[in-house]
Phi, psi and omega in degrees: 000326179298318180296317180295319179295315180298319179294320179294319178296318179295321183285317190257339183247324178055053180296152182277351175225167185297128168295140188252147165260135183230139177223139171267120190262128178274161177301133180102337175287142184263132173273138180293160184297332183276000179283124180277146173236123183304317182295326182271313189265335180250352181056041179205168173249153188224173170269159180295319178300325176296322178299313179297323179293321176299317181293317186277340180257325179268340184082019182278154162262121190219142179234141178229139176226199184302327182279350184254341188258132176247009176269110184295332179291316178293321178302322179289309184299320183275001177075018177283334172229155182289143176288134181244169177297330178299328175279306189293336181288347179098003184298326181287344185255324186295145179066010173230298179259337179229158183285325187229165174297322181298314178295320178297320179296323178296319178296313182296327180294334182266356176297128176298137184220149167261158178292158179300125178062023175294325178228159182253326182218154164256122184245129182222147177198155170306141182307319184289346185241359184290134176251029181221168178271115184287159170250337182217144170249138184234121181234119174268146177188185174277177186296328179291323178291321177293321175300320179298317177294320179299316178300320179294320182293333182261000187302314182273320189267340180068193178077205181240158172254131180253129177229157181246149181221145173225352181083006179211158178054048178293342176298326176289322176298317183297307187268304192286312180299317181295317181289323182285324181274333185070021183233152174300153178227137166278134185243119172270114182305133184277178182300316181294323179298324180285324181282306188265323176279349180056032173292136189272164184297336181266011182250144166218190185211167173220142175248150179228125179288147175303146184104345180257009185304308183295322179295320179292317178300312179298323179292320177295317180292316182294316179291330175297315177298328180282354176108003178275124187228155163223129000299147180293123182289142177277146173275115187242003184269071179212161180267119178294159173245147187234171174303145187305323184291341176299326186289349175297334177296320177297320179296319180295318179295322179296316178298318180296317178295319180298319179297318180297316181293325181292331180284000000 
């Protein structure tokens, strides 16, 4: 099914970077030997958004845990470190994303979170290269490509898709929100994703929970038959209009033809 999904995404969506398979790994699960760890293999610590960029741009299978991540907000949200009052009081948000501690605390309370030590690693790889069973699929693209995916996700069930945005901690939106809701999510790349993940201004993302593979493939095929395409075709069957003085040429040709016929 992973191969079929990857092929369908390549045919109907054509993303500019590898679509990813993502899994949250519990203690006791074994990572394969080819899985890279930033602390071990790169001798550095990274942000989670940076991890996804490495996987989707380099084609790596990569896992990050408490020893690999240096973003304290992500460490908190994913339960790799315990949530403290310093986080929950809004201090990390106030005077940057919110005006007050109260507003910041409201934002932090709504961040999707896993329980402390619920998982040990975040594991990501291109769908075509993953040697594990994913829980979430992550596809970055432009807004038209995400729209194409959205149409596929709604093909059978109809209705609207509801997603939440805060402009920060999109890694939590990608993994935690998708796993907790069991629904696809539109992802607006956060500030950190743009700085550290180097996600570009023309990029956004969509997540798909595992179990929807067949539905997404059928949705991509069905909407394609219905006329939904990427790249979006331009409507070109219209008569252009030009500056008024251009039309004098038609008048000149008419006069010339009239003169010829009179002779």
